[in-house]
Tab-separated table of C-alpha atoms in Angstrom:
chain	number	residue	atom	x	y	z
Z	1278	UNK	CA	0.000	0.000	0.000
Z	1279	UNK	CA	1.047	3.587	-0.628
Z	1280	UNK	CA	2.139	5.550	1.708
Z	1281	UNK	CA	0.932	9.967	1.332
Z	1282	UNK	CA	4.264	11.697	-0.116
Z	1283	UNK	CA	5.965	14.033	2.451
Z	1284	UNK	CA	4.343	17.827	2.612
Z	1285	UNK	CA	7.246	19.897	1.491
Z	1286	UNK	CA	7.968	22.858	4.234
Z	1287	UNK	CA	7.175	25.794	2.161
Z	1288	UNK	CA	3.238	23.982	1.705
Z	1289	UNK	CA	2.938	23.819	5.708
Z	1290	UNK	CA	3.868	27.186	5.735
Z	1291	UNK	CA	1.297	28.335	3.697
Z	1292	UNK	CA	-1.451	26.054	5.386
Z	1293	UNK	CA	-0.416	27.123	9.148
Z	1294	UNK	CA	-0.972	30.767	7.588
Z	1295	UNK	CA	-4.563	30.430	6.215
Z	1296	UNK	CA	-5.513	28.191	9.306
Z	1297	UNK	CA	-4.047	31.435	11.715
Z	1298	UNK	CA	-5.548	33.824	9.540
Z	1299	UNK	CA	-8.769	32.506	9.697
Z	1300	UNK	CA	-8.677	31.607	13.359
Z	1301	UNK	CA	-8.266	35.413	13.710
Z	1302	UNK	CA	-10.974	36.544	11.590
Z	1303	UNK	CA	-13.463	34.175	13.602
Z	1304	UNK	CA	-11.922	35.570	17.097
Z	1305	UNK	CA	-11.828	39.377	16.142
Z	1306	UNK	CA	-15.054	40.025	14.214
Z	1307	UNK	CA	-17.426	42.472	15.850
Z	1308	UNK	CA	-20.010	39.607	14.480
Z	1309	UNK	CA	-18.464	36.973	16.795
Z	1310	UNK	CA	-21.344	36.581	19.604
Z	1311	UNK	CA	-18.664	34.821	21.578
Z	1312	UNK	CA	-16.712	38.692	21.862
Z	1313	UNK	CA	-18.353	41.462	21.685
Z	1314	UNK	CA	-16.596	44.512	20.226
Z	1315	UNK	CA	-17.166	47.900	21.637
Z	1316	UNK	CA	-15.917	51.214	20.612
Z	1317	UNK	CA	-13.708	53.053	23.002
Z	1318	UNK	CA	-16.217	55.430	24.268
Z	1319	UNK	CA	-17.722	52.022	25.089
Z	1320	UNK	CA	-21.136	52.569	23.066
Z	1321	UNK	CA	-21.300	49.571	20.871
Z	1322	UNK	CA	-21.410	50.181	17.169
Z	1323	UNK	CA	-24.237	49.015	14.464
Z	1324	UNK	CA	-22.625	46.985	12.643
Z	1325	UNK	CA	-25.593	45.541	10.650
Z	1326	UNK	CA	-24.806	47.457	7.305
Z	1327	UNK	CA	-22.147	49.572	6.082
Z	1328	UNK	CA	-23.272	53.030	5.013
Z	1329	UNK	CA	-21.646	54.674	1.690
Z	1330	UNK	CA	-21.609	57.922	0.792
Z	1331	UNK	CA	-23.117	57.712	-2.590
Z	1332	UNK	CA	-23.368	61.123	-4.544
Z	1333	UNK	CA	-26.336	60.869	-7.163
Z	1334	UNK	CA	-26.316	62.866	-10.531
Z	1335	UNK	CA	-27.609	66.599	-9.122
Z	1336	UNK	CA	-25.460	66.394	-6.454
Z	1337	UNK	CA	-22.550	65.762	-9.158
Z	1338	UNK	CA	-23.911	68.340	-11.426
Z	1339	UNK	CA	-23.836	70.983	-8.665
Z	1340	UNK	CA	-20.843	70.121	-7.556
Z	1341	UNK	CA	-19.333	70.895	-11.164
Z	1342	UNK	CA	-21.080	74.104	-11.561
Z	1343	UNK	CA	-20.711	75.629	-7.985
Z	1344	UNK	CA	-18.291	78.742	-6.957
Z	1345	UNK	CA	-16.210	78.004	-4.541
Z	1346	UNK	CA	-18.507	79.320	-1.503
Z	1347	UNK	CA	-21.249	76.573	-2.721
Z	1348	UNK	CA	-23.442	78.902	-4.948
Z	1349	UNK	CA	-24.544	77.871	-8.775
Z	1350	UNK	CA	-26.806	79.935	-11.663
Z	1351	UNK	CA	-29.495	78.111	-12.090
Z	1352	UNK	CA	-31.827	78.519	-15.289
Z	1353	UNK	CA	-34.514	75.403	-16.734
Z	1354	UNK	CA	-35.346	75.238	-20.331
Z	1355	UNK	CA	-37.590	72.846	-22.374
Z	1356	UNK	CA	-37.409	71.577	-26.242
Z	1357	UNK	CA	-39.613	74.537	-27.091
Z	1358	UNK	CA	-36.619	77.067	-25.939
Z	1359	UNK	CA	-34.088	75.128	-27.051
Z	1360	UNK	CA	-35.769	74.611	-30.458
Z	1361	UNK	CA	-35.691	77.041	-33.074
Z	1362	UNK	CA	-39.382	77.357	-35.096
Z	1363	UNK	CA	-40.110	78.548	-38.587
Z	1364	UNK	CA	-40.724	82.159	-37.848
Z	1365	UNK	CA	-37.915	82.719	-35.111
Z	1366	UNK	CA	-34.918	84.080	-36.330
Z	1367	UNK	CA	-32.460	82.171	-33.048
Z	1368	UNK	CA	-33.450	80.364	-29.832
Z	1369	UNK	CA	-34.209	81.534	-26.179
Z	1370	UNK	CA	-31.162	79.793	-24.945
Z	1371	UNK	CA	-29.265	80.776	-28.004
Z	1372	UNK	CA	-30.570	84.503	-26.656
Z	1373	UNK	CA	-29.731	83.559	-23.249
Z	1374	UNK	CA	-26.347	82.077	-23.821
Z	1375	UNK	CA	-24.995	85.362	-26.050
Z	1376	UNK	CA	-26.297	87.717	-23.410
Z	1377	UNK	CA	-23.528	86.457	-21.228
Z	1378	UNK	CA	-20.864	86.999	-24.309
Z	1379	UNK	CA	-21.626	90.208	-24.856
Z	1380	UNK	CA	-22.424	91.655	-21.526
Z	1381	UNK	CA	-19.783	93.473	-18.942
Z	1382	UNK	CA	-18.530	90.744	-16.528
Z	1383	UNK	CA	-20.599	87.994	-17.294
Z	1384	UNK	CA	-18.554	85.277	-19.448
Z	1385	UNK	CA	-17.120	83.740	-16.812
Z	1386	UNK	CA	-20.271	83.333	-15.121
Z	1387	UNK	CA	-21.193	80.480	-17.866
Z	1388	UNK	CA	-18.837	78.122	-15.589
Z	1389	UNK	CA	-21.048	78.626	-12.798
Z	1390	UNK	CA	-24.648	77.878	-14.710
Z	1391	UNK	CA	-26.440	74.750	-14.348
Z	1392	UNK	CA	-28.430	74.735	-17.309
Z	1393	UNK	CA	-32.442	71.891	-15.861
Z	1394	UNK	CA	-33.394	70.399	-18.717
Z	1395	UNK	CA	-36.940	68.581	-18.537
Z	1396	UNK	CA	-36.556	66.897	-21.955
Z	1397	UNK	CA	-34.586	65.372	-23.506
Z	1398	UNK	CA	-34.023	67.317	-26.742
Z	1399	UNK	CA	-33.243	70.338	-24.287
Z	1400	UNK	CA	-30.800	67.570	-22.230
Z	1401	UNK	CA	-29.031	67.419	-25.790
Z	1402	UNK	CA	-28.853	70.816	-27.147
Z	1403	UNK	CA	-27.623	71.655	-23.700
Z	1404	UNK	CA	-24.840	68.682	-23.649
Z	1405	UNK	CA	-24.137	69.302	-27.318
Z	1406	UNK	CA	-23.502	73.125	-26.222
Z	1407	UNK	CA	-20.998	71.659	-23.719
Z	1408	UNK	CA	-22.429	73.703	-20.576
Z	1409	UNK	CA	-23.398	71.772	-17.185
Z	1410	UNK	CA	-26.608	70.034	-17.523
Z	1411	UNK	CA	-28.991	68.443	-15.371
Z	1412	UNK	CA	-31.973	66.088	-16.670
Z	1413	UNK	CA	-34.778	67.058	-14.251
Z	1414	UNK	CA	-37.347	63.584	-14.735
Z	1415	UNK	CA	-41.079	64.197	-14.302
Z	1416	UNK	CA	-42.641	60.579	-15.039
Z	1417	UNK	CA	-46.081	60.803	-16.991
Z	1418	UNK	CA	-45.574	64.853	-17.779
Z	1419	UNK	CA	-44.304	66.018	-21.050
Z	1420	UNK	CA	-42.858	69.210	-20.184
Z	1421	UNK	CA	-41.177	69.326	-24.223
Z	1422	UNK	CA	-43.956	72.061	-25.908
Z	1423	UNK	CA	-44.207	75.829	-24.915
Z	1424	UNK	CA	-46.450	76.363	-21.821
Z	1425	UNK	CA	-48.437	79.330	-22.816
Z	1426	UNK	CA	-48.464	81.413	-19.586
Z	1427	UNK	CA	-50.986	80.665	-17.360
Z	1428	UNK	CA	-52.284	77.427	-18.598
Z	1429	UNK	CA	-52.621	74.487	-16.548
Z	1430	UNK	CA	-49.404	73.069	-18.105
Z	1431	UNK	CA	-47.355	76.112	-16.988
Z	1432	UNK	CA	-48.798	75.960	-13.539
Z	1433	UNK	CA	-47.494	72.201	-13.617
Z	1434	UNK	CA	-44.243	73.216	-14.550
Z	1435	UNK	CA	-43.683	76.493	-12.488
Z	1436	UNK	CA	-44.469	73.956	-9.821
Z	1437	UNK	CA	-42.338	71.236	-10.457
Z	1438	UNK	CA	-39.483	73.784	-10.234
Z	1439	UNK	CA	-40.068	75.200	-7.340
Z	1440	UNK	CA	-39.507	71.421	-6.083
Z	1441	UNK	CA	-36.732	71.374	-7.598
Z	1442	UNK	CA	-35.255	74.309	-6.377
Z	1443	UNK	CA	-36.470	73.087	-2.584
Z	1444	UNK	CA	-34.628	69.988	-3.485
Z	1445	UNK	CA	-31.006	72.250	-3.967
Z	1446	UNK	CA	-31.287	74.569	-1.042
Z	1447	UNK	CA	-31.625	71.170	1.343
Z	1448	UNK	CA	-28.284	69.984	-0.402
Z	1449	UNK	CA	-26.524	73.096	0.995
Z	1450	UNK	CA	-26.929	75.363	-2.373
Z	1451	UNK	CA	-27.218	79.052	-2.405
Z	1452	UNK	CA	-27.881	80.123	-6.242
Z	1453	UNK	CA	-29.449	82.941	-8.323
Z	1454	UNK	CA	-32.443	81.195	-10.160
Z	1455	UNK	CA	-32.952	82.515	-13.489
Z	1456	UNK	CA	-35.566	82.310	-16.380
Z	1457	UNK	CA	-33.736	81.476	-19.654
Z	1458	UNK	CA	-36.358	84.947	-21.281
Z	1459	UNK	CA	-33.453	86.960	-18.776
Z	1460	UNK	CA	-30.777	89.021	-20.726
Z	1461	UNK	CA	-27.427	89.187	-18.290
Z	1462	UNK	CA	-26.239	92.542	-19.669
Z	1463	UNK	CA	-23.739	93.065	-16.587
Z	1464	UNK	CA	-22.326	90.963	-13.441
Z	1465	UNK	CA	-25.435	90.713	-11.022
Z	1466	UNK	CA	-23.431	89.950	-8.188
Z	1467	UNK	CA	-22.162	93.267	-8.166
Z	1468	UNK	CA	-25.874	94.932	-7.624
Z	1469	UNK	CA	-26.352	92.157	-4.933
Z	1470	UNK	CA	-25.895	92.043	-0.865
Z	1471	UNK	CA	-23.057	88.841	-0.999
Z	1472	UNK	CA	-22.416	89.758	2.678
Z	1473	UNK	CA	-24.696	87.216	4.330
Z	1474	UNK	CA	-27.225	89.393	5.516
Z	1475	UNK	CA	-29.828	89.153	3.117
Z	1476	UNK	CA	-31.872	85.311	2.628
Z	1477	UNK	CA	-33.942	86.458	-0.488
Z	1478	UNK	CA	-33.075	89.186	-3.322
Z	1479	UNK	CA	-35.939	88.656	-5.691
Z	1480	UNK	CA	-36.509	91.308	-8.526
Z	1481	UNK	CA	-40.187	92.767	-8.825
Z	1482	UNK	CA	-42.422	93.857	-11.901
Z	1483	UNK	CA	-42.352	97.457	-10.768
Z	1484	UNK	CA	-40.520	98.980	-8.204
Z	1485	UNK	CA	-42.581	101.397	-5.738
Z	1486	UNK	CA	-39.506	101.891	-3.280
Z	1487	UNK	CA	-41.325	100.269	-0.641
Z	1488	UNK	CA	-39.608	97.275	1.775
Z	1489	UNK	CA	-42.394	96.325	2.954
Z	1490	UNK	CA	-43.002	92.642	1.824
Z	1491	UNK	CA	-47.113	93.298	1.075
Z	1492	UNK	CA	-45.847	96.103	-1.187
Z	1493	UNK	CA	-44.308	94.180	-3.624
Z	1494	UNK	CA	-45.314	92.430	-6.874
Z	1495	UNK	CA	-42.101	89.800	-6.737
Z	1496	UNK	CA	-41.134	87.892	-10.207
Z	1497	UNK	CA	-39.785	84.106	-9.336
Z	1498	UNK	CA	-38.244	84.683	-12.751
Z	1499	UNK	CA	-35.132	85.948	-10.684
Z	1500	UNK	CA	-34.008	86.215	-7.794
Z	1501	UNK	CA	-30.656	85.100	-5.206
Z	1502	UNK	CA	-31.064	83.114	-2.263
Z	1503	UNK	CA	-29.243	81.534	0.473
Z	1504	UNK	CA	-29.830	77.882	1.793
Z	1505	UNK	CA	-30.804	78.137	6.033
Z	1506	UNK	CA	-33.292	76.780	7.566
Z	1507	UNK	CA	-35.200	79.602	7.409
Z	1508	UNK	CA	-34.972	79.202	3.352
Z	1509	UNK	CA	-35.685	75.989	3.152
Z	1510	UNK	CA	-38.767	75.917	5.776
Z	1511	UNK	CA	-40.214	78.957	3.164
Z	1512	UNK	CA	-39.560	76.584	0.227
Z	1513	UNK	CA	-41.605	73.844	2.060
Z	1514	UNK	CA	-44.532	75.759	3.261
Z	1515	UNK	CA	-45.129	77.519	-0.314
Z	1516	UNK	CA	-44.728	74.199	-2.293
Z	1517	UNK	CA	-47.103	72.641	0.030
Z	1518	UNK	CA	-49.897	74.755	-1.048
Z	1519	UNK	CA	-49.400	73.535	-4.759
Z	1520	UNK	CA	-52.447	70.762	-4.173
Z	1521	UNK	CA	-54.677	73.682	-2.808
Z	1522	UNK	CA	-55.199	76.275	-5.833
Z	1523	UNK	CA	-54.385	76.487	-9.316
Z	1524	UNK	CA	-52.889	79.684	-8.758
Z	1525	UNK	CA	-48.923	79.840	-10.439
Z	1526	UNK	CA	-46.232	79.503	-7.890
Z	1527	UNK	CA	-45.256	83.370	-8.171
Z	1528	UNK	CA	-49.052	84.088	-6.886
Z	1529	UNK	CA	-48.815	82.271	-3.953
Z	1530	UNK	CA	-45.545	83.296	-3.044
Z	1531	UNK	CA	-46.947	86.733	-3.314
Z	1532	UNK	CA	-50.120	85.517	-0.707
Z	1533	UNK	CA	-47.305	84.379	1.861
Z	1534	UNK	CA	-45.845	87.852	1.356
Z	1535	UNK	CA	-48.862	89.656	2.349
Z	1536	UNK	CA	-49.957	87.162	4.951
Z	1537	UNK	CA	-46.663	87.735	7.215
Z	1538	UNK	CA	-44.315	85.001	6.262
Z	1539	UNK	CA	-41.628	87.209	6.087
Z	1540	UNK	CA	-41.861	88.708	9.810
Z	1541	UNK	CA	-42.768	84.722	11.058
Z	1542	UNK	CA	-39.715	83.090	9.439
Z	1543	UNK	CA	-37.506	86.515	10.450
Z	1544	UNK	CA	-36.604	86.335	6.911
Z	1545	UNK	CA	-34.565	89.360	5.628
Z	1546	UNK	CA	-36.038	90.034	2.008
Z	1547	UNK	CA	-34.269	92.873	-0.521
Z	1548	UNK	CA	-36.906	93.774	-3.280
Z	1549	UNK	CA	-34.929	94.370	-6.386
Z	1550	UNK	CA	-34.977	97.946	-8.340
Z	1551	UNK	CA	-35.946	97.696	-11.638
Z	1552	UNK	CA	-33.228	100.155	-12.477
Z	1553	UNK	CA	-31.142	97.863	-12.168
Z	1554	UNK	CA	-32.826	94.652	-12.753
Z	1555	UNK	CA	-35.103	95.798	-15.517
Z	1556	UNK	CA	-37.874	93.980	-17.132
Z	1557	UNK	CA	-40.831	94.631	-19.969
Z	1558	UNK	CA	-43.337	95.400	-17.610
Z	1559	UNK	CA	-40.898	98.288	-16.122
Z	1560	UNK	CA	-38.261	99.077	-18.480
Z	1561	UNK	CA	-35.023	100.794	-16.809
Z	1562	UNK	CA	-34.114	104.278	-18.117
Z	1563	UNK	CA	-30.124	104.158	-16.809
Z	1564	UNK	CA	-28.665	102.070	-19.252
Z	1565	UNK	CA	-25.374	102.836	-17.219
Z	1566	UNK	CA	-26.743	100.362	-14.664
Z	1567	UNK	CA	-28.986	98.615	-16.229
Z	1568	UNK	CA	-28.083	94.359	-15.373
Z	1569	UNK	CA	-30.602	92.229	-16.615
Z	1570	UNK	CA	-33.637	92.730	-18.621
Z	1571	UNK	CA	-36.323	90.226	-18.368
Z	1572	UNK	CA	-39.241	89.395	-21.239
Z	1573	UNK	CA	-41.487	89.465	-18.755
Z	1574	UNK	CA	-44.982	91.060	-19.079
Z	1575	UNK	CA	-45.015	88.706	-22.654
Z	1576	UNK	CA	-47.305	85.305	-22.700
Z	1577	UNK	CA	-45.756	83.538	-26.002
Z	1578	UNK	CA	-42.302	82.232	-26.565
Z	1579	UNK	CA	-41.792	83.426	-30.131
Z	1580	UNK	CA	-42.775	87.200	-29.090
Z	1581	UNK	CA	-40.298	87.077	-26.322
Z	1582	UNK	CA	-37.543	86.034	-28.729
Z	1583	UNK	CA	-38.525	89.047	-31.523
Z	1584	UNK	CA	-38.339	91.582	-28.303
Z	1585	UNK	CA	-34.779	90.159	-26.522
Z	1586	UNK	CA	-33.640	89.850	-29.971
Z	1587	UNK	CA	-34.413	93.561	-30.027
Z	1588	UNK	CA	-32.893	94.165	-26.503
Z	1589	UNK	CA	-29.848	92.321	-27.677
Z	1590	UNK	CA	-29.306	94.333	-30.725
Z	1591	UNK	CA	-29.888	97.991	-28.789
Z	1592	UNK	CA	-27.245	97.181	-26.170
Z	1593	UNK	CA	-24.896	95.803	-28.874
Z	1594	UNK	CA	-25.414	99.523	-30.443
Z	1595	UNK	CA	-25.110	101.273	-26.947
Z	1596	UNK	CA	-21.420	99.577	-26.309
Z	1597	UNK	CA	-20.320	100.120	-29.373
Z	1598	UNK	CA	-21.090	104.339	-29.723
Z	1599	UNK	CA	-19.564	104.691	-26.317
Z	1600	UNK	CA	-16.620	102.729	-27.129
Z	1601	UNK	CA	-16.317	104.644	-31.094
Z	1602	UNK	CA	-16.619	108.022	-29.471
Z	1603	UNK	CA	-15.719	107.736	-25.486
Z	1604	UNK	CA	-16.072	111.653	-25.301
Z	1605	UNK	CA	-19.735	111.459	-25.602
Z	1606	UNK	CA	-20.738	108.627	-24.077
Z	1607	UNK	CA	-22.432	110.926	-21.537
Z	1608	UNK	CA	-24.942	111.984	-23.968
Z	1609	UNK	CA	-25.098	108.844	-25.600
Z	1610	UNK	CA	-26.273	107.638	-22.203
Z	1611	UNK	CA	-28.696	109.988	-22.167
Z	1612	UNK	CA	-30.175	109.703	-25.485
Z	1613	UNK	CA	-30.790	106.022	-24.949
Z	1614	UNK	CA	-33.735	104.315	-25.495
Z	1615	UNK	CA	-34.670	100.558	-25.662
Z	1616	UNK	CA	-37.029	99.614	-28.765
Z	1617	UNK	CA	-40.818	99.072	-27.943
Z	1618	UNK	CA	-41.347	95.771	-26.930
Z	1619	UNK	CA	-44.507	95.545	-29.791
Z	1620	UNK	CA	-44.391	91.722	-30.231
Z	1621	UNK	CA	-44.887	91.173	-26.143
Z	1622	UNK	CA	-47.237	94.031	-25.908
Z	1623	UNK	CA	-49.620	92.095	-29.066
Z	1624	UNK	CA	-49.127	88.578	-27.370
Z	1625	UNK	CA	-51.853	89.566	-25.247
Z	1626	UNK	CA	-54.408	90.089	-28.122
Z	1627	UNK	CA	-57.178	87.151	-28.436
């Protein structure tokens, strides 16, 4: 009968190893009901999962697009801005996107916008522009066509975003929202508080001078804020009253206003001049200061790009004179005018 060859050295090594290593696996493991491990504090530990910090997509596509201090632009577009029809001569975000080439201050600011698609032919045009895109999923909504202002479609969508936008302050965001119909003629952080003090800077149809939060017809089509608690709690009491009116978002915002939310919360709200932050219902005579100009006041999509194309073309013609002849650029100033806003102003014929 045979006898089992001799087990070389170097294979009894290698056995005693994985029979040790083992043995100290099954001894040390906080699993092992035979000894408990404790942490040093000597509060035992959970050890019944391991938790990962797993960053989804917006969290990744803020990160990308934030300044340093954990503030993004934030603008939302569908196919029907991103689309160019028969009768339009460019886009709204083609509009959009040269307003920051050709204003004072503002190209860099491109780095810093998060451009919400909720299609996704305006997910494409906005990767195939290369800018920082987020594809905001509604499931059983088509959100692609032009909302005519006011319809129940619009209300869906002006909804949705404020969601959306409750969603980014909880993540630690501070941004300037934006509506893709806003021209960015200069840097607006330069006509904004950026010392902390201020939770809400939210530009108004008309400016009456008056701080008082009841005074004030705000615009949600612009507007900085800060994430705090006091922020976010806002965010979650106005989207909460979606469900109980078809009223737009900006309405009910403006119902909070007047009911006190501002003195419960202990907000501190800065109503936005329209010298400065101009817009078609209250155009700004001071070109000089003039930052952004907003189509607003307009209820269809191609009459808003005939008037910003208009807007576009005056300040072009502004910048230029004052550049050609320095000298005068006082009375240049002066002289200015922007061009009537005729297709927004027919928009609202039957």
């Amino acid at each position: 009968m045979e006898h089992p060859k001799d087990i070389s050295p170097g294979t009894s090594a290698i056995v005693f190893l994985l029979l040790a290593g083992l043995l100290f696996l099954c001894v040390w493991s906080p699993s092992n009901p035979l000894l408990p491990f404790h942490e040093p504090n000597g509060s035992p530990k959970n050890y019944t999962g391991v938790e990962f910090l797993v960053k989804d997509e917006l969290d990744l596509a803020l990160e990308e697009a934030s300044m340093p201090n954990k503030t993004v632009i934030i603008a939302v577009v569908n196919r029907a801005y991103v689309e160019q029809s028969v009768n339009a001569e460019t886009t709204m975000l083609d509009l959009f996107l040269e307003s920051f080439w050709v204003g004072e201050d503002t190209r860099a600011l491109l780095e810093h916008l998060l451009l919400v698609t909720v299609d996704q032919t305006a997910y494409d045009r906005c990767m195939f522009k290369r800018l920082h895109c987020y594809r905001l999923v509604t499931e059983g909504v088509d959100f692609g066509e032009e909302k005519v202002y006011m319809s129940r479609d619009f209300v869906k969508m002006m909804w949705r975003r404020t969601l959306f936008l409750l969603d980014v302050l909880r993540r630690g965001y501070s941004f300037i929202f934006t509506d893709a119909d806003v021209m960015w003629l200069r840097n607006p952080f330069a006509k904004l508080s950026l010392n902390g003090t201020e939770d809400i800077q939210i530009s108004v149809d008309q400016f009456y001078g008056d701080p008082r939060p009841e005074h004030n017809l705000v615009n949600t089509g612009f507007y900085h804020i800060r994430s705090n608690n006091r922020t976010i709690f806002l965010f979650e009491k106005w989207y909460s009253l979606n469900n109980s009116t078809w009223k737009k978002e900006q309405d009910v915002l403006i119902d909070l206003l007047r009911q006190g939310i501002v003195i419960q919360l202990h907000l501190r709200v800065r109503f936005l001049e329209t010298r400065h932050f101009s817009g078609f219902c209250e155009d700004s005579r001071d070109v000089s200061s003039v930052t952004t100009v907003h189509a607003n006041c307009c209820r269809h999509i191609n009459a808003k790009v005939r008037d910003l194309t208009a807007v576009l073309r005056d300040w072009k013609r502004f910048k230029a004179a004052v550049t050609k002849y320095p000298n005068a650029a006082g009375n240049i100033t002066m002289s200015f005018g922007w061009s009537p806003h005729s297709g927004c102003w027919n928009s609202w014929k039957p």
